[in-house]
Short mmCIF file of C-alpha atoms and ligand atoms in Angstrom, two decimals:
data_model
loop_
_atom_site.label_atom_id
_atom_site.label_comp_id
_atom_site.label_asym_id
_atom_site.label_seq_id
_atom_site.Cartn_x
_atom_site.Cartn_y
_atom_site.Cartn_z
CA UNK A 1 31.93 -4.73 7.59
CA UNK A 2 34.69 -7.81 7.71
CA UNK A 3 34.06 -11.05 6.06
CA UNK A 4 33.67 -13.31 8.74
CA UNK A 5 31.14 -11.04 10.54
CA UNK A 6 29.24 -11.10 7.47
CA UNK A 7 29.27 -14.78 6.79
CA UNK A 8 28.52 -15.27 11.69
CA UNK A 9 25.04 -13.97 10.92
CA UNK A 10 21.66 -15.93 10.52
CA UNK A 11 18.98 -15.17 8.37
CA UNK A 12 15.52 -15.73 9.17
CA UNK A 13 13.29 -15.81 7.00
CA UNK A 14 9.20 -16.99 5.54
CA UNK A 15 8.56 -18.40 2.52
CA UNK A 16 5.22 -19.44 0.89
CA UNK A 17 5.12 -23.27 2.19
CA UNK A 18 0.96 -24.10 0.28
CA UNK A 19 -1.01 -22.02 -1.45
CA UNK A 20 -4.64 -20.98 0.80
CA UNK A 21 -8.32 -21.14 0.49
CA UNK A 22 -9.20 -18.38 1.73
CA UNK A 23 -7.81 -16.63 4.10
CA UNK A 24 -3.89 -17.36 4.53
CA UNK A 25 -3.62 -20.18 8.05
CA UNK A 26 -0.16 -20.74 10.11
CA UNK A 27 0.49 -23.61 7.77
CA UNK A 28 1.15 -21.64 4.56
CA UNK A 29 4.17 -20.72 5.47
CA UNK A 30 6.74 -21.14 7.00
CA UNK A 31 9.90 -19.81 9.19
CA UNK A 32 13.87 -20.71 7.08
CA UNK A 33 16.88 -20.28 8.16
CA UNK A 34 20.09 -19.13 6.21
CA UNK A 35 24.22 -18.24 6.15
CA UNK A 36 23.81 -14.79 5.03
CA UNK A 37 25.98 -14.54 2.04
CA UNK A 38 28.81 -11.68 1.01
CA UNK A 39 28.28 -9.09 -1.05
CA UNK A 40 29.93 -10.10 -4.88
CA UNK A 41 32.32 -7.63 -6.83
CA UNK A 42 29.90 -4.45 -7.22
CA UNK A 43 26.89 -5.60 -4.80
CA UNK A 44 25.76 -4.83 -1.14
CA UNK A 45 23.70 -6.70 1.54
CA UNK A 46 21.17 -5.40 3.51
CA UNK A 47 19.57 -5.12 6.65
CA UNK A 48 15.74 -5.26 6.90
CA UNK A 49 14.74 -2.64 9.50
CA UNK A 50 11.35 -2.87 8.46
CA UNK A 51 8.52 -4.00 6.38
CA UNK A 52 5.68 -3.07 4.32
CA UNK A 53 2.26 -5.73 4.51
CA UNK A 54 -0.29 -4.75 1.92
CA UNK A 55 -2.91 -5.82 0.58
CA UNK A 56 -1.82 -6.93 -2.32
CA UNK A 57 0.78 -9.70 -0.65
CA UNK A 58 -2.49 -11.64 -0.27
CA UNK A 59 -3.16 -12.17 -4.12
CA UNK A 60 0.76 -12.40 -5.02
CA UNK A 61 0.21 -16.08 -2.57
CA UNK A 62 -2.61 -17.58 -5.84
CA UNK A 63 -1.37 -19.98 -8.51
CA UNK A 64 -2.53 -17.15 -11.84
CA UNK A 65 -1.91 -15.01 -14.44
CA UNK A 66 -1.55 -10.83 -12.85
CA UNK A 67 -0.21 -7.77 -13.05
CA UNK A 68 2.83 -9.76 -11.21
CA UNK A 69 4.47 -13.27 -11.31
CA UNK A 70 2.90 -15.03 -7.87
CA UNK A 71 5.06 -15.78 -5.30
CA UNK A 72 6.56 -19.80 -5.80
CA UNK A 73 5.91 -22.74 -2.72
CA UNK A 74 9.12 -22.78 -1.40
CA UNK A 75 9.98 -19.41 -2.04
CA UNK A 76 10.68 -16.14 0.76
CA UNK A 77 7.78 -13.69 0.34
CA UNK A 78 7.78 -11.00 -1.21
CA UNK A 79 8.12 -7.75 0.12
CA UNK A 80 8.54 -4.74 0.52
CA UNK A 81 11.04 -2.69 2.35
CA UNK A 82 13.40 -0.32 3.94
CA UNK A 83 17.03 -1.23 5.57
CA UNK A 84 20.40 -0.48 5.89
CA UNK A 85 23.57 -0.82 4.07
CA UNK A 86 26.16 -2.94 6.37
CA UNK A 87 28.55 -3.69 3.56
CA UNK A 88 29.52 -2.78 0.02
CA UNK A 89 31.32 -3.50 -3.30
CA UNK A 90 29.70 -0.68 -4.55
CA UNK A 91 31.23 2.58 -5.24
CA UNK A 92 27.71 3.86 -5.56
CA UNK A 93 26.66 2.26 -1.90
CA UNK A 94 28.05 3.02 1.71
CA UNK A 95 28.39 1.30 4.32
CA UNK A 96 25.54 2.92 6.48
CA UNK A 97 23.45 4.68 3.37
CA UNK A 98 18.64 3.73 3.80
CA UNK A 99 17.82 2.42 1.37
CA UNK A 100 13.97 0.91 0.18
CA UNK A 101 13.75 -2.39 -2.26
CA UNK A 102 12.03 -5.48 -2.45
CA UNK A 103 13.84 -7.28 0.73
CA UNK A 104 11.13 -9.52 1.04
CA UNK A 105 10.36 -11.32 4.68
CA UNK A 106 13.70 -12.07 5.83
CA UNK A 107 16.58 -10.35 8.15
CA UNK A 108 18.90 -9.76 4.98
CA UNK A 109 19.42 -9.24 1.54
CA UNK A 110 22.34 -9.65 -0.23
CA UNK A 111 21.99 -7.71 -4.03
CA UNK A 112 24.63 -8.59 -6.74
CA UNK A 113 24.93 -5.90 -9.20
CA UNK A 114 22.68 -6.98 -12.17
CA UNK A 115 19.74 -7.54 -10.19
CA UNK A 116 19.90 -3.57 -8.04
CA UNK A 117 17.27 -3.03 -11.24
CA UNK A 118 14.73 -5.92 -10.76
CA UNK A 119 14.94 -5.41 -6.56
CA UNK A 120 13.97 -1.75 -6.80
CA UNK A 121 17.58 -0.75 -4.62
CA UNK A 122 17.68 3.13 -3.97
CA UNK A 123 18.95 5.41 -1.09
CA UNK A 124 15.90 7.41 0.55
CA UNK A 125 16.95 10.21 2.34
CA UNK A 126 15.67 9.97 6.13
CA UNK A 127 15.12 14.47 5.67
CA UNK A 128 12.12 14.41 3.44
CA UNK A 129 10.54 11.09 5.88
CA UNK A 130 10.82 8.81 8.82
CA UNK A 131 11.98 4.90 7.86
CA UNK A 132 7.98 4.16 8.28
CA UNK A 133 6.56 7.79 5.70
CA UNK A 134 8.57 5.67 3.32
CA UNK A 135 7.01 2.82 3.78
CA UNK A 136 3.50 4.89 3.74
CA UNK A 137 2.75 8.56 1.98
CA UNK A 138 6.58 8.50 0.49
CA UNK A 139 6.59 4.63 -0.61
CA UNK A 140 4.39 2.30 -3.02
CA UNK A 141 1.14 3.65 -0.99
CA UNK A 142 1.42 6.97 -1.29
CA UNK A 143 2.59 6.66 -4.88
CA UNK A 144 -1.16 4.36 -5.66
CA UNK A 145 -2.90 7.20 -4.03
CA UNK A 146 -1.24 9.79 -5.45
CA UNK A 147 -0.74 8.50 -9.11
CA UNK A 148 -3.93 7.49 -8.93
CA UNK A 149 -5.61 10.08 -8.34
CA UNK A 150 -3.85 12.70 -10.47
CA UNK A 151 -3.19 11.07 -13.15
CA UNK A 152 -6.57 8.10 -13.61
CA UNK A 153 -8.93 11.20 -11.20
CA UNK A 154 -7.79 14.62 -12.54
CA UNK A 155 -9.16 16.39 -9.74
CA UNK A 156 -10.65 20.10 -10.11
CA UNK A 157 -11.03 22.30 -7.38
CA UNK A 158 -14.98 21.86 -5.93
CA UNK A 159 -14.96 18.28 -7.26
CA UNK A 160 -16.40 15.33 -4.85
CA UNK A 161 -13.96 13.27 -3.86
CA UNK A 162 -15.03 9.78 -2.70
CA UNK A 163 -12.67 7.17 -1.22
CA UNK A 164 -13.05 4.02 0.43
CA UNK A 165 -10.91 2.46 2.52
CA UNK A 166 -10.11 5.60 3.90
CA UNK A 167 -7.87 5.98 6.76
CA UNK A 168 -5.53 2.71 5.36
CA UNK A 169 -1.97 3.75 4.07
CA UNK A 170 -3.80 4.96 -0.30
CA UNK A 171 -6.43 6.03 1.79
CA UNK A 172 -5.38 8.51 3.88
CA UNK A 173 -2.32 9.80 0.97
CA UNK A 174 -5.56 10.14 -1.23
CA UNK A 175 -7.94 12.17 0.78
CA UNK A 176 -5.42 14.42 2.20
CA UNK A 177 -3.89 14.80 -1.53
CA UNK A 178 -7.87 15.47 -2.61
CA UNK A 179 -8.75 18.36 0.33
CA UNK A 180 -4.80 20.38 -1.24
CA UNK A 181 -6.04 20.04 -4.88
CA UNK A 182 -9.27 21.67 -3.31
CA UNK A 183 -11.97 19.34 -3.58
CA UNK A 184 -14.30 18.56 -1.82
CA UNK A 185 -13.23 15.08 1.20
CA UNK A 186 -15.05 11.63 1.81
CA UNK A 187 -14.03 8.65 3.14
CA UNK A 188 -15.65 6.02 4.27
CA UNK A 189 -13.76 4.14 7.03
CA UNK A 190 -14.57 0.90 8.89
CA UNK A 191 -15.46 2.40 12.66
CA UNK A 192 -16.44 5.57 14.47
CA UNK A 193 -12.84 5.99 15.53
CA UNK A 194 -11.20 5.64 11.99
CA UNK A 195 -13.96 7.82 10.79
CA UNK A 196 -13.34 10.74 13.12
CA UNK A 197 -9.09 10.41 12.96
CA UNK A 198 -9.86 11.11 9.47
CA UNK A 199 -12.33 13.81 9.86
CA UNK A 200 -10.40 15.89 12.77
CA UNK A 201 -6.91 14.78 11.74
CA UNK A 202 -6.88 14.60 8.37
CA UNK A 203 -9.43 17.66 7.48
CA UNK A 204 -11.80 15.61 4.99
CA UNK A 205 -15.47 16.90 4.80
CA UNK A 206 -16.93 13.72 6.41
CA UNK A 207 -16.72 9.58 6.20
CA UNK A 208 -19.30 7.31 6.49
CA UNK A 209 -18.69 4.38 9.07
CA UNK A 210 -20.25 1.26 6.73
CA UNK A 211 -20.04 -0.78 10.03
CA UNK A 212 -22.41 1.55 10.94
CA UNK A 213 -25.62 -0.22 10.09
CA UNK A 214 -26.62 -1.84 5.96
CA UNK A 215 -28.33 1.24 5.04
CA UNK A 216 -24.94 3.20 6.70
CA UNK A 217 -22.96 4.30 2.89
CA UNK A 218 -25.99 4.85 0.56
CA UNK A 219 -27.71 7.24 3.54
CA UNK A 220 -24.53 8.88 4.69
CA UNK A 221 -24.18 9.23 0.76
CA UNK A 222 -26.58 10.92 0.06
CA UNK A 223 -26.30 12.61 3.06
CA UNK A 224 -22.33 14.21 2.25
CA UNK A 225 -22.42 13.91 -1.27
CA UNK A 226 -25.38 16.43 -2.43
CA UNK A 227 -23.89 16.68 -5.45
CA UNK A 228 -23.05 13.69 -6.38
CA UNK A 229 -19.87 12.13 -6.20
CA UNK A 230 -17.16 13.30 -9.42
CA UNK A 231 -14.00 10.54 -8.11
CA UNK A 232 -14.61 7.28 -6.50
CA UNK A 233 -10.96 6.54 -5.34
CA UNK A 234 -11.47 2.37 -4.72
CA UNK A 235 -9.52 0.22 -2.30
CA UNK A 236 -12.65 -2.25 -1.28
CA UNK A 237 -15.11 -3.25 -4.20
CA UNK A 238 -17.96 -5.39 -3.17
CA UNK A 239 -21.10 -3.38 -2.23
CA UNK A 240 -19.21 -0.28 -1.68
CA UNK A 241 -18.68 0.63 -5.40
CA UNK A 242 -22.39 -0.39 -6.18
CA UNK A 243 -23.47 2.14 -3.60
CA UNK A 244 -21.00 4.53 -4.90
CA UNK A 245 -21.93 3.91 -8.16
CA UNK A 246 -25.31 5.22 -7.70
CA UNK A 247 -24.92 8.59 -7.26
CA UNK A 248 -21.89 8.99 -9.93
CA UNK A 249 -22.36 12.59 -11.45
CA UNK A 250 -22.06 13.11 -15.33
CA UNK A 251 -18.31 11.54 -16.27
CA UNK A 252 -17.51 10.38 -12.95
CA UNK A 253 -14.50 8.94 -12.63
CA UNK A 254 -13.78 6.32 -11.29
CA UNK A 255 -10.13 4.75 -9.70
CA UNK A 256 -9.65 0.98 -9.50
CA UNK A 257 -7.07 0.70 -6.58
CA UNK A 258 -8.37 -2.27 -5.18
CA UNK A 259 -10.82 -4.99 -3.68
CA UNK A 260 -9.71 -5.95 -0.82
CA UNK A 261 -13.54 -7.10 0.25
CA UNK A 262 -12.96 -9.92 -2.66
CA UNK A 263 -9.30 -11.35 -1.24
CA UNK A 264 -9.35 -13.96 0.26
CA UNK A 265 -13.72 -14.90 -1.03
CA UNK A 266 -13.58 -18.86 -1.80
CA UNK A 267 -16.52 -17.61 -4.26
CA UNK A 268 -16.18 -15.87 -6.50
CA UNK A 269 -14.94 -11.75 -7.22
CA UNK A 270 -18.78 -10.37 -7.26
CA UNK A 271 -18.33 -7.48 -9.50
CA UNK A 272 -20.04 -4.62 -9.64
CA UNK A 273 -23.85 -4.64 -10.51
CA UNK A 274 -24.27 -0.98 -11.34
CA UNK A 275 -22.08 -0.87 -14.01
CA UNK A 276 -24.55 1.43 -16.20
CA UNK A 277 -24.66 3.38 -14.16
CA UNK A 278 -21.27 4.74 -16.24
CA UNK A 279 -23.58 4.87 -19.71
CA UNK A 280 -26.25 7.20 -18.57
CA UNK A 281 -23.32 9.32 -16.59
CA UNK A 282 -21.03 9.06 -19.48
CA UNK A 283 -18.35 7.85 -16.71
CA UNK A 284 -15.34 5.57 -17.39
CA UNK A 285 -14.02 3.29 -14.49
CA UNK A 286 -10.21 3.25 -14.56
CA UNK A 287 -7.40 0.24 -13.05
CA UNK A 288 -4.57 1.61 -11.79
CA UNK A 289 -0.91 -0.77 -11.46
CA UNK A 290 1.77 2.28 -9.50
CA UNK A 291 4.53 0.12 -10.70
CA UNK A 292 3.33 2.23 -14.01
CA UNK A 293 4.47 5.58 -12.19
CA UNK A 294 8.30 3.92 -11.05
CA UNK A 295 10.29 6.90 -13.29
CA UNK A 296 8.14 9.59 -11.39
CA UNK A 297 8.35 8.32 -7.75
CA UNK A 298 10.79 10.75 -7.77
CA UNK A 299 7.99 14.17 -8.75
CA UNK A 300 6.13 12.69 -6.22
CA UNK A 301 8.00 11.85 -3.80
CA UNK A 302 9.21 15.15 -3.93
CA UNK A 303 6.09 16.69 -3.61
CA UNK A 304 4.73 14.53 -0.11
CA UNK A 305 7.65 15.23 1.51
CA UNK A 306 6.13 19.03 1.28
CA UNK A 307 3.46 18.58 2.19
CA UNK A 308 4.90 16.66 4.38
CA UNK A 309 7.16 19.27 5.48
CA UNK A 310 4.66 22.27 5.78
CA UNK A 311 1.95 20.04 7.75
CA UNK A 312 -0.34 19.73 5.44
CA UNK A 313 0.15 16.16 5.17
CA UNK A 314 -0.10 13.89 8.33
CA UNK A 315 0.52 10.31 8.06
CA UNK A 316 0.29 7.44 10.03
CA UNK A 317 1.32 3.42 10.42
CA UNK A 318 0.62 0.56 12.72
CA UNK A 319 3.82 -0.41 13.99
CA UNK A 320 4.08 -4.58 14.83
CA UNK A 321 7.70 -5.60 15.83
CA UNK A 322 9.12 -8.98 15.11
CA UNK A 323 9.86 -11.42 11.77
CA UNK A 324 7.76 -14.44 13.76
CA UNK A 325 4.50 -12.69 14.32
CA UNK A 326 4.57 -11.53 9.82
CA UNK A 327 1.27 -14.41 9.68
CA UNK A 328 -1.17 -12.94 11.89
CA UNK A 329 0.07 -9.45 11.56
CA UNK A 330 -0.35 -10.15 7.47
CA UNK A 331 -4.36 -10.36 8.75
CA UNK A 332 -5.54 -6.91 10.47
CA UNK A 333 -4.73 -5.79 6.86
CA UNK A 334 -8.01 -7.91 6.23
CA UNK A 335 -9.42 -7.41 9.57
CA UNK A 336 -10.04 -3.48 9.74
CA UNK A 337 -6.67 -4.23 13.00
CA UNK A 338 -5.47 -2.03 11.68
CA UNK A 339 -5.14 0.90 11.83
CA UNK A 340 -2.91 2.81 8.94
CA UNK A 341 0.08 1.64 7.34
CA UNK A 342 0.95 -1.49 8.06
CA UNK A 343 4.49 -1.80 8.99
CA UNK A 344 6.27 -5.33 10.40
CA UNK A 345 9.40 -4.18 12.50
CA UNK A 346 12.10 -6.81 12.09
CA UNK A 347 14.91 -4.48 13.54
CA UNK A 348 15.99 -1.43 15.69
CA UNK A 349 18.59 0.31 13.20
N1 LIG B 401 -3.30 -1.21 -7.54
C1 LIG B 401 -2.09 -1.33 -6.98
O1 LIG B 401 -1.36 0.00 -8.03
C2 LIG B 401 -1.80 -0.94 -5.55
C3 LIG B 401 -0.67 -0.49 -4.34
C4 LIG B 401 -0.73 -1.12 -3.76
C5 LIG B 401 -2.10 -1.39 -2.62
N2 LIG B 401 -3.13 -1.12 -4.11
C6 LIG B 401 -4.87 -1.49 -2.82
O2 LIG B 401 -5.19 -0.27 -2.61
C7 LIG B 401 -6.04 -0.99 -1.13
C8 LIG B 401 -5.34 -0.69 0.02
O3 LIG B 401 -4.09 -1.45 0.38
P1 LIG B 401 -3.40 -0.28 1.57
O4 LIG B 401 -2.15 -1.33 1.85
O5 LIG B 401 -3.77 1.14 1.74
O6 LIG B 401 -4.03 -0.68 2.75
P2 LIG B 401 -5.09 -0.08 4.33
O7 LIG B 401 -6.14 0.41 3.41
O8 LIG B 401 -3.82 0.14 4.99
O9 LIG B 401 -5.56 -1.42 4.53
C9 LIG B 401 -6.49 -3.09 4.35
C10 LIG B 401 -7.60 -1.94 5.12
O10 LIG B 401 -8.98 -2.67 3.66
C11 LIG B 401 -10.01 -2.27 4.74
N3 LIG B 401 -10.94 -3.37 4.91
C12 LIG B 401 -10.42 -5.21 4.57
N4 LIG B 401 -11.20 -5.47 5.03
C13 LIG B 401 -12.63 -4.94 3.30
C14 LIG B 401 -14.31 -5.12 4.18
N5 LIG B 401 -13.96 -6.71 3.67
N6 LIG B 401 -14.65 -4.09 2.80
C15 LIG B 401 -14.12 -2.91 3.70
N7 LIG B 401 -12.62 -2.62 4.32
C16 LIG B 401 -12.13 -4.08 4.33
C17 LIG B 401 -10.14 -1.86 6.38
O11 LIG B 401 -10.17 -1.13 6.60
P3 LIG B 401 -11.58 -0.59 7.29
O12 LIG B 401 -11.18 -0.58 9.03
O13 LIG B 401 -11.73 0.78 6.99
O14 LIG B 401 -12.14 -1.39 7.03
C18 LIG B 401 -8.35 -1.93 6.13
O15 LIG B 401 -7.60 -2.27 7.02
C19 LIG B 401 -5.92 -2.53 -0.84
O16 LIG B 401 -7.40 -3.35 -2.12
C20 LIG B 401 -4.47 -2.82 -1.99
O17 LIG B 401 -5.03 -4.03 -2.44
C21 LIG B 401 -3.71 -1.59 -4.64
#
């Protein structure tokens, strides 16, 4: 793209305006525009095609220490995404290459050569999966599910695996890998439609609709985990974690991936009441942060791309169009309106 064409482009962005208390509102965001800048020598200019909307974004909006610094007030909101190289001064990237990177919630991103590693910039191969699958099973949520289950959970054929948030991005990957590895898989999800999809389309053995009644999870676990629970992959926390803890087996592994039921709390996080079950059952509970596995993503991507190709793995993405919808679209994660991996389409390829 010639230099004058680049500088005539305008970059629409969504920035964090203030820190939310409870659920974020539109007032916590500001929409800004900026001229697009040409890449410096060794750099590239990227056009955002689609962004990954993640529950973790809620945590990044908070002040305080975590596994990654918070987004600063006034900064473009952090977001992973996929896009296309539209100008390049780097021999490793050609115009037209598809890439994934930490785009941020904006239409364009100029990356200097020195920042390429930090921004997670890498080419993606659309023969392995579609653009949106690169945000789902082949992207960060898929890597979370893969390494959380395989490295921390260490599943063995015949074991019973329970996964909460089963119809979501991480959950759908976890359950399908566990089935491929020969486990019995029981999902927990909100609503009949999600539960039906998880069983009929993804091949889970059962799915418990936690919204169907106050004792649905307790009763469901009793009915579907007759031999107890060997692995619990938890995306939700709160009462669901407590209910599963009450049914774990000796040497069970509980993977703490997330606790979405607690992210918008205005009171203290609800910790597990039934934690003594870990003692009685000589079980362990372990947290996972996906970025720790970055050196091995390529191995998991190759394996999962194989499953996508041979039909053993399916993926579902929930695509919402328009960067301006970001504030409301993000909320779908917290009210369960998203059905599959939540993706914000910023531009058409
Ligand atoms: N540790 C890591 O490195 C890492 C990386 C990625 C993601 N995560 C975590 O993994 C979890 C899932 O992320 P995802 O990207 O796959 O999101 P997702 O499952 O695609 O979407 C979020 C889902 O959470 C469920 N949910 C929301 N509020 C809930 C509540 N109060 N109680 C029970 N369920 C609730 C909703 O499903 P229902 O309709 O079924 O309620 C919603 O669709 C999150 O906790 C996230 O923070 C962790």
